[in-house]
Short mmCIF file of C-alpha atoms in Angstrom, two decimals:
data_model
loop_
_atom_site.label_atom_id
_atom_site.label_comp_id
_atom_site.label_asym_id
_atom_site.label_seq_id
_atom_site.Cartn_x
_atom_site.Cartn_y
_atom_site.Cartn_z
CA UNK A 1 66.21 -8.08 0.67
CA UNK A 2 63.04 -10.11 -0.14
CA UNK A 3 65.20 -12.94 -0.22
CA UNK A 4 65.30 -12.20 3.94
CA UNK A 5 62.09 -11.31 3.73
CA UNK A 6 61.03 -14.70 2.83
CA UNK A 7 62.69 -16.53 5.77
CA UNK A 8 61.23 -14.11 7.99
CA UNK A 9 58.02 -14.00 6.89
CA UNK A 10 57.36 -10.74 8.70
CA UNK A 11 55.05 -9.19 6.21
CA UNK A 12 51.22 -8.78 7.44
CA UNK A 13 49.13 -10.62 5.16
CA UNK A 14 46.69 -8.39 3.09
CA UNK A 15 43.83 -9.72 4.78
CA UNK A 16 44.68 -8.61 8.47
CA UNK A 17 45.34 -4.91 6.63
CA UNK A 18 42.48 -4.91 5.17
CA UNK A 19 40.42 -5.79 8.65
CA UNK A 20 41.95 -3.48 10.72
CA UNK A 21 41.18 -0.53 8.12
CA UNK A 22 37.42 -1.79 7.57
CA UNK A 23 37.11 -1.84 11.33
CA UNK A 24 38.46 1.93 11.44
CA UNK A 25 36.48 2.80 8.68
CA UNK A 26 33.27 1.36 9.48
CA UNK A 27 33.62 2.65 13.73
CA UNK A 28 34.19 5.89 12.41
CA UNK A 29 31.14 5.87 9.85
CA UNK A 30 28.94 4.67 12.36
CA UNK A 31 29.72 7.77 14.64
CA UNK A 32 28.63 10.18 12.07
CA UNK A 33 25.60 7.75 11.58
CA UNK A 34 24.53 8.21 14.67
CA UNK A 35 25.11 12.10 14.92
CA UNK A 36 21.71 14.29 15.39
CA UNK A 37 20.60 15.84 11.72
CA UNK A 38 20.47 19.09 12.58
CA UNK A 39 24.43 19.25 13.14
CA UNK A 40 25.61 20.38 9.73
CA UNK A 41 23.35 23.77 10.48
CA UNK A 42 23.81 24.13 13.69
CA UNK A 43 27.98 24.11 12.39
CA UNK A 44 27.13 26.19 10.04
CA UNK A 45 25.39 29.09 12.07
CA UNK A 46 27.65 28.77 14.89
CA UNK A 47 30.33 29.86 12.04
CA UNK A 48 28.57 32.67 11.03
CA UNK A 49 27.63 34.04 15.08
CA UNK A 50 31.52 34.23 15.49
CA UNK A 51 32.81 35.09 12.33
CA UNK A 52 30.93 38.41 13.45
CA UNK A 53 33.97 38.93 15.52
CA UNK A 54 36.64 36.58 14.43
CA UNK A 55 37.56 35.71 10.80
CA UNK A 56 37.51 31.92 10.85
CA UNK A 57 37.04 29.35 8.19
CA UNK A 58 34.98 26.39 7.93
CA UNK A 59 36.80 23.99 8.87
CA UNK A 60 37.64 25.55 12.09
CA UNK A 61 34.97 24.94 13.57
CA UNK A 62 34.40 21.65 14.98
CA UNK A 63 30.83 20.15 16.39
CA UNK A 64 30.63 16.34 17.67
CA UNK A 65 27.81 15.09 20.04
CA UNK A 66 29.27 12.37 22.77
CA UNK A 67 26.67 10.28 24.00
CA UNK A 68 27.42 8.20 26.52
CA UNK A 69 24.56 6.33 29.16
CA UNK A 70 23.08 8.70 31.02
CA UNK A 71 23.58 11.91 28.91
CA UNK A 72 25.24 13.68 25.59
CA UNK A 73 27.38 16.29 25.45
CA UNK A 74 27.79 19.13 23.12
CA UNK A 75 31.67 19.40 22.28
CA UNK A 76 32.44 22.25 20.48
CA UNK A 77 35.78 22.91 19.26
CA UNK A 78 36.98 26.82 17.80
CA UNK A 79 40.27 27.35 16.53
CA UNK A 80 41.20 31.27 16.45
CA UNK A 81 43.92 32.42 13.71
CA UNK A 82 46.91 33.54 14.88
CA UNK A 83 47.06 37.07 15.46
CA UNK B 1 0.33 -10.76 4.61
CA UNK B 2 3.37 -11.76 2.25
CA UNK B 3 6.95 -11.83 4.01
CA UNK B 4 8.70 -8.98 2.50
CA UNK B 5 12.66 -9.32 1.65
CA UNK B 6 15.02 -6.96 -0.09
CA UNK B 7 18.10 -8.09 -1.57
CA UNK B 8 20.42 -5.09 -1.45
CA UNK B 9 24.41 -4.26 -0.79
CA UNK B 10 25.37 -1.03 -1.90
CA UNK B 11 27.72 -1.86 -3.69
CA UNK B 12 27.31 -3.33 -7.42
CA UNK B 13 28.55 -6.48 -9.20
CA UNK B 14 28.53 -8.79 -5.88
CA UNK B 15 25.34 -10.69 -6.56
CA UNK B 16 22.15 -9.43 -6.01
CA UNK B 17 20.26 -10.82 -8.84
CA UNK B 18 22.07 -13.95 -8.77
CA UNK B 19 20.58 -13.98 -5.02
CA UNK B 20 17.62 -12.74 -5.49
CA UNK B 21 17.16 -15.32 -8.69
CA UNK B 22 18.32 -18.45 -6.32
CA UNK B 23 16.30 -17.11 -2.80
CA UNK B 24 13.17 -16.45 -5.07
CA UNK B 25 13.52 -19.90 -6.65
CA UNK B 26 14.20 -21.67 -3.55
CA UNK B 27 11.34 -20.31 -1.42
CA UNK B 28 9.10 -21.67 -4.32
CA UNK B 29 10.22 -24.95 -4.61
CA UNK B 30 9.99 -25.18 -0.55
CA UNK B 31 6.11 -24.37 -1.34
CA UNK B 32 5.62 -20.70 -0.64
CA UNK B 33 4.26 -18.72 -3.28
CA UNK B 34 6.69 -16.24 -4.26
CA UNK B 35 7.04 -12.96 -6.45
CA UNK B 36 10.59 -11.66 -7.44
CA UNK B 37 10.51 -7.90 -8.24
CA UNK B 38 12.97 -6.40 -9.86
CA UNK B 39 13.56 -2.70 -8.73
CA UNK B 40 16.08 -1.65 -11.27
CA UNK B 41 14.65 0.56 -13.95
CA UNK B 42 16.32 1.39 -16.57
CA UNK B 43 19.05 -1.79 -15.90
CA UNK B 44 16.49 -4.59 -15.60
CA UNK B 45 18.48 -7.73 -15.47
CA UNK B 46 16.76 -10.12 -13.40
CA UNK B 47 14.78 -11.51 -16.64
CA UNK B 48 17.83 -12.67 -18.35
CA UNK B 49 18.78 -14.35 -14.88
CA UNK B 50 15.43 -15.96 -15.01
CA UNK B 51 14.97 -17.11 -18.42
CA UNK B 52 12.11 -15.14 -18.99
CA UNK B 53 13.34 -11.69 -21.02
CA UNK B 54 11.44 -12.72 -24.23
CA UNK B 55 8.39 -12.88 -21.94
CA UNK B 56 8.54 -9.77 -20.84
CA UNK B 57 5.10 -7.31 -22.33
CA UNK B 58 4.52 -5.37 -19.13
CA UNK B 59 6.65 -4.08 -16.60
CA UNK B 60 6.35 -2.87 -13.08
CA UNK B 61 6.04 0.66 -14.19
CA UNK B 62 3.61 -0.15 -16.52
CA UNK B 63 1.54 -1.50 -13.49
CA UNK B 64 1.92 1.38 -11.67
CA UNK B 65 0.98 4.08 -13.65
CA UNK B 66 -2.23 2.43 -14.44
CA UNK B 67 -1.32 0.62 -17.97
CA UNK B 68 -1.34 -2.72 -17.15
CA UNK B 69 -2.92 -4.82 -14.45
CA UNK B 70 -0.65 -7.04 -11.86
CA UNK B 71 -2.03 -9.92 -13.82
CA UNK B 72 -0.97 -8.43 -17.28
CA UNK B 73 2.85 -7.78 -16.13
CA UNK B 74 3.57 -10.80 -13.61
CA UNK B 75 5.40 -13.77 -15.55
CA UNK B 76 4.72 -17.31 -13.88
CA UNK B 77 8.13 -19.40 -14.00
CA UNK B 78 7.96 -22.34 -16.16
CA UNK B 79 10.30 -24.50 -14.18
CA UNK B 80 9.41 -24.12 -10.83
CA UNK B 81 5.64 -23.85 -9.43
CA UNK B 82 4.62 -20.56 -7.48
CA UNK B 83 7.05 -18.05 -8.38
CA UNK B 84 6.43 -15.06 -10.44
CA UNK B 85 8.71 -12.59 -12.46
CA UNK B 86 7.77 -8.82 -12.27
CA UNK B 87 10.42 -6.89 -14.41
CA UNK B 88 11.52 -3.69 -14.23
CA UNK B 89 11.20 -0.94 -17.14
CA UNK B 90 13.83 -0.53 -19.31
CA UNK B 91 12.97 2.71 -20.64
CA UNK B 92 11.59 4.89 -18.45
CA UNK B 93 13.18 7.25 -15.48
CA UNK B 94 13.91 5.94 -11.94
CA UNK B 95 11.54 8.19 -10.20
CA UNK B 96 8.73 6.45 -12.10
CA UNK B 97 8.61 4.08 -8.74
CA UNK B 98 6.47 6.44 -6.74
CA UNK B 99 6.76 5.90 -2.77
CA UNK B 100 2.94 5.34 -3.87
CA UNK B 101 2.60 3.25 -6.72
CA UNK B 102 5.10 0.74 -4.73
CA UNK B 103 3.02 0.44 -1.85
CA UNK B 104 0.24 -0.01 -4.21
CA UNK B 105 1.81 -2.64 -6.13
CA UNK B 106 3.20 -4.16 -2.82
CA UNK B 107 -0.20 -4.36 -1.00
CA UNK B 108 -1.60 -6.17 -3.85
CA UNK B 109 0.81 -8.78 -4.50
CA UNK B 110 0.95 -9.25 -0.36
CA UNK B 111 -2.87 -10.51 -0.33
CA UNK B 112 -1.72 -13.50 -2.77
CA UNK B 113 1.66 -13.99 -2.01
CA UNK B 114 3.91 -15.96 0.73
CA UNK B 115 7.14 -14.47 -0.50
CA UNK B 116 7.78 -11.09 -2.00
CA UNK B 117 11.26 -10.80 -2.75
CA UNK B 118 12.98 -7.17 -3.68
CA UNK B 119 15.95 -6.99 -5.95
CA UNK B 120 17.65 -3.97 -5.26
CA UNK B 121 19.81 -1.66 -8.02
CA UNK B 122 22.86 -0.92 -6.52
CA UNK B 123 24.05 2.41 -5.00
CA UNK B 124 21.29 4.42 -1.79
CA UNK B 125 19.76 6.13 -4.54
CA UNK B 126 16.34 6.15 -5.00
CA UNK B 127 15.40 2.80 -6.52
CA UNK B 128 17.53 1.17 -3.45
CA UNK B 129 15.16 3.41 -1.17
CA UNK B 130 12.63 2.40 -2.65
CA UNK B 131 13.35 -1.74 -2.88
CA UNK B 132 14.33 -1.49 1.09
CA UNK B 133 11.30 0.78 2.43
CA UNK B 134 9.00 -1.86 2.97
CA UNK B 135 11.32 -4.85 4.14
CA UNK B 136 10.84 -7.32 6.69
CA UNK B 137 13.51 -9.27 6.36
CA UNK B 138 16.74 -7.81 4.24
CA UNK B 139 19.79 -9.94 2.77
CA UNK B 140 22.96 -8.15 2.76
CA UNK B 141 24.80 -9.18 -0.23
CA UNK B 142 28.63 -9.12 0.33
CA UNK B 143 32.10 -9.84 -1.10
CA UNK B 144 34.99 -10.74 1.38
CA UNK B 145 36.23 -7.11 0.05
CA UNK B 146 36.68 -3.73 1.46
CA UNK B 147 34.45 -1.91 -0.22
CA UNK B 148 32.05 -3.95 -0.17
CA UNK B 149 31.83 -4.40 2.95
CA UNK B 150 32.00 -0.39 3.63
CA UNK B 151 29.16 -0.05 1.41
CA UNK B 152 26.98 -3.05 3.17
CA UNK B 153 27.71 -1.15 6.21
CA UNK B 154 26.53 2.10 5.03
CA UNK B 155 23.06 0.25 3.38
CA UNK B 156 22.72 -1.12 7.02
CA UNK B 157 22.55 2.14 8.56
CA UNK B 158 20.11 3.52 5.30
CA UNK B 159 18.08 0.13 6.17
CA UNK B 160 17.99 1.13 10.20
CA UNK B 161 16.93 4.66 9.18
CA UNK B 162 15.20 4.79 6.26
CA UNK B 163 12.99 2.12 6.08
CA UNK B 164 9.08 2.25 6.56
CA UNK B 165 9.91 -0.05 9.80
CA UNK B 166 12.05 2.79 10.85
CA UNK B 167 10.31 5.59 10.04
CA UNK B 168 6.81 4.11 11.99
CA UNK B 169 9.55 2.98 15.13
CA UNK B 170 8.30 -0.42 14.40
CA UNK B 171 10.26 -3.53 15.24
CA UNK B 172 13.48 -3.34 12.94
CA UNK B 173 13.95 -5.40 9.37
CA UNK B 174 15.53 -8.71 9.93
CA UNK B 175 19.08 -8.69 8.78
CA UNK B 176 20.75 -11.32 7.32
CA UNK B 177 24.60 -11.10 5.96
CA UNK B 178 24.58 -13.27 2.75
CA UNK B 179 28.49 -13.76 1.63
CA UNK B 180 29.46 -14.32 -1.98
CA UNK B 181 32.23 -15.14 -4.19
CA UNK B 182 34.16 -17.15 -1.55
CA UNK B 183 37.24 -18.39 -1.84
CA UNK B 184 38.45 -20.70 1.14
CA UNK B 185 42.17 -21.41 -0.40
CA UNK B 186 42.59 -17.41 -0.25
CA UNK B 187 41.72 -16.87 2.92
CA UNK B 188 43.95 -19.69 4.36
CA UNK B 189 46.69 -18.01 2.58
CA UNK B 190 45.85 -14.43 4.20
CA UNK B 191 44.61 -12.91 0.98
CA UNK B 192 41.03 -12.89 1.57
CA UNK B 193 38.79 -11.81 4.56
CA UNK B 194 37.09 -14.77 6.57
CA UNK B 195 34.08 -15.13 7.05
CA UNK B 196 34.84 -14.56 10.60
CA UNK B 197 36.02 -11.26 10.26
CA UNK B 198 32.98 -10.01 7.56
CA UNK B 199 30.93 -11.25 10.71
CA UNK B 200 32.57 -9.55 13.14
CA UNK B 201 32.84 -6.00 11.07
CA UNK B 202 29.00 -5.70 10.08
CA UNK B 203 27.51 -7.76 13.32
CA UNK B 204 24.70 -9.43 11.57
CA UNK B 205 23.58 -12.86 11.84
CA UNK B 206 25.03 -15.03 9.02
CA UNK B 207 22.18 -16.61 6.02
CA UNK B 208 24.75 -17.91 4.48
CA UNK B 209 28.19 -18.18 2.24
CA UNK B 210 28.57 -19.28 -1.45
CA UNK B 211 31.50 -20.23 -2.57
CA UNK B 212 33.48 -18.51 -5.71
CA UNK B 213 32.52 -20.95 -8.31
CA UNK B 214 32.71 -21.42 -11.82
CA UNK B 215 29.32 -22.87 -12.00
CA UNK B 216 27.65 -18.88 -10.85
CA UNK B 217 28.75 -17.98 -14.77
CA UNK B 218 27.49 -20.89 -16.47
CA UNK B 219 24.47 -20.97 -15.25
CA UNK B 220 23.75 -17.29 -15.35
CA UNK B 221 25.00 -17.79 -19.27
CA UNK B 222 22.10 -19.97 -19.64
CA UNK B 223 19.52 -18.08 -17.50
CA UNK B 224 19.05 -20.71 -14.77
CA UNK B 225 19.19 -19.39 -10.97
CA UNK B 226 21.99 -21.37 -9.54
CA UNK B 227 20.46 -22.72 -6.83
CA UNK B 228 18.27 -25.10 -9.32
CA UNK B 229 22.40 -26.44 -10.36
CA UNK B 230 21.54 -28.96 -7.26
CA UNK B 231 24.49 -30.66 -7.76
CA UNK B 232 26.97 -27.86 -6.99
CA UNK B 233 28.94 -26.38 -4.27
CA UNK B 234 27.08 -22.64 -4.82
CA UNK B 235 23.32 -24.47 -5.48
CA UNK B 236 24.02 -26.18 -2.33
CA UNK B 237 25.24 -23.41 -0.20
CA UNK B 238 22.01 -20.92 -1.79
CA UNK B 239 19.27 -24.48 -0.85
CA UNK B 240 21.08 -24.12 2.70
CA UNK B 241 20.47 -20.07 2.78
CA UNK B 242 16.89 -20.43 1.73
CA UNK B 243 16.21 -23.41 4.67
CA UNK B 244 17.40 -20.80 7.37
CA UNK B 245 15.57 -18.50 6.10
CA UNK B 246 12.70 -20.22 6.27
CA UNK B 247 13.64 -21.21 9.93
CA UNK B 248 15.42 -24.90 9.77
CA UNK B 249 19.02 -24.70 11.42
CA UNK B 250 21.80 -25.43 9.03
CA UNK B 251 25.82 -26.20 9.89
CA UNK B 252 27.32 -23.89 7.12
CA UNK B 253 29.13 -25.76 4.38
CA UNK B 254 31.98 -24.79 1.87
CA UNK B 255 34.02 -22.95 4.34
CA UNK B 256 37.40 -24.78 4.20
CA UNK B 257 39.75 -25.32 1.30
CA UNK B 258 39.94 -28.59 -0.69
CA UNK B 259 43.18 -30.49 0.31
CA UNK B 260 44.23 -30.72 -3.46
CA UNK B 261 45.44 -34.58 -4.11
CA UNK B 262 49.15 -35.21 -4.73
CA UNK B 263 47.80 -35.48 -9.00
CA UNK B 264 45.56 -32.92 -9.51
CA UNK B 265 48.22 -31.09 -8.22
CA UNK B 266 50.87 -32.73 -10.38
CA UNK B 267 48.80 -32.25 -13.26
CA UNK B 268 46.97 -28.49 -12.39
CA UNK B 269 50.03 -26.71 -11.67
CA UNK B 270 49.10 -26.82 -7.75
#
């Protein structure tokens, strides 16, 4: 098999890998960068306001902030348990 | 007003006090007066880069809390004119560098100084806080490797956010992406990162690229900042880094592999 291999030289060199996972990486890390501070709390409250009526976890809440020219947008994301 | 510039990366082990050893020396020898701090306490290492560590009475600590003067603790460099040591403590706790006693120290040394020059401790803890609040100018010390080039990214945004620059919305530190331990023949073979993509991942203007070379070792062995080895490919590249920093334009050097000769190969095992 790496016999073939060899001839075909189809393999992606380590450098290109490592690239394309630094420029995942890095785009992702600056979104969080950029995210307001107070996020984490206001997650965190939001969680508590509707686990007054539904039992949720954590993680099941989601809170980005989209920015994009001319304004930013809130997105809020809830996942209810099954019932 | 002394042109502030922290050496910092995040990550450790990829040359920061080799840097800030060679930049320091290099600004001198250009003719601007220059003062190397170290800002690791607890680690200091810069002095054994320097040649100086059986010079060293007072620290930068020392100076801070009142027990020494700037005077007492600053060692003058015996081979090159105009550039001054200030170690770090080897003892005492990091949060011994007050956000206050910095300044202090900083102030003072920016009345007599052209160059201050900050070598950062690795990590964003608080001596790297500290050694990047008052930048002007920062040098981004990086290996063609992913995490090191994560954690440059992540001291970029500290730099962008945390810095006194930042914090008073002034105009933003100067950033300069300084890449180390080189190695040409890798990258043509796929195994390294170019410089080319390290460039295009952090966006920051390029000081400068020093080649992976034996010659970084030996002269660190012998506590000589490599950039005073004038003969060599990494002296070279650092005396190129420190004339665009001081504003000349410079073609960068040392970026292609060495066609190896039919014998060396013969005789080096390609």
């Amino acid at each position: 098999m790496s016999f073939l291999n060899y001839f075909k030289g189809k393999k992606p060199k380590s450098a290109s890998v490592a690239k394309e996972r630094l420029q995942i990486i890095v785009a992702h890390e600056r979104g969080q960068r950029a995210q307001p501070d107070y996020l984490p709390q206001l997650q965190q409250e939001l969680v508590e306001v509707i686990r007054k009526y539904v039992q949720i976890s954590d993680d099941m809440v989601q809170v980005d902030v989209d920015r994009n020219d001319h304004c930013s947008v809130l997105e809020l994301n809830v996942t209810l348990p099954e019932k | 007003m002394a042109r502030i510039i922290v050496v910092t990366s995040g990550k450790g082990g990829v040359g920061k006090t080799t840097t800030s050893a060679s930049i320091s020396t290099g600004l001198a020898k250009h003719g601007q007066k220059t003062v190397v701090i170290d800002f690791d306490v607890g680690l200091r290492n810069l002095d054994l880069i320097m040649n100086c560590e059986r010079r060293v009475v007072y620290d930068f600590v020392n100076v801070i809390q009142g027990e020494a003067t700037l005077n007492q603790a600053l060692i003058k460099d015996k081979r090159v004119d105009g550039l001054y040591i200030l170690p770090a403590s080897q003892t005492r706790e990091k949060e011994a560098l007050t956000k206050e006693g910095v300044e202090k120290v900083i102030n003072e040394l920016s009345g007599t100084f052209d160059y201050i020059v900050c070598d950062s401790p690795a990590g964003i803890e608080h001596g790297a806080l500290m050694a990047l609040y008052h930048a002007d100018e920062a040098i981004v010390v990086t290996n063609p490797e992913v995490s090191s080039v994560r954690d440059s990214d992540r001291i970029l945004g500290i730099l962008q956010s945390k810095s006194k620059r930042a914090e008073n919305g002034l105009e933003p530190a100067k950033e300069h992406l300084l890449l180390t331990r080189y190695n040409p023949e890798r990258v043509d073979k796929g195994e390294m990162l170019s410089v080319q993509d390290v460039e295009e991942i952090l966006a920051i203007p390029l000081l400068g690229v020093i080649p992976e070379s034996q010659v970084v070792l030996n002269a660190s062995n012998q506590g000589l900042p490599v950039i005073l080895e004038e003969d060599s490919d990494a002296g070279q590249a650092y005396e190129d880094a420190v004339a665009r920093l001081l504003g000349e334009e410079r073609e960068h050097r040392f970026l292609t592999a060495q066609r190896k000769g039919f014998f060396s190969r013969m005789f080096k095992g390609a």
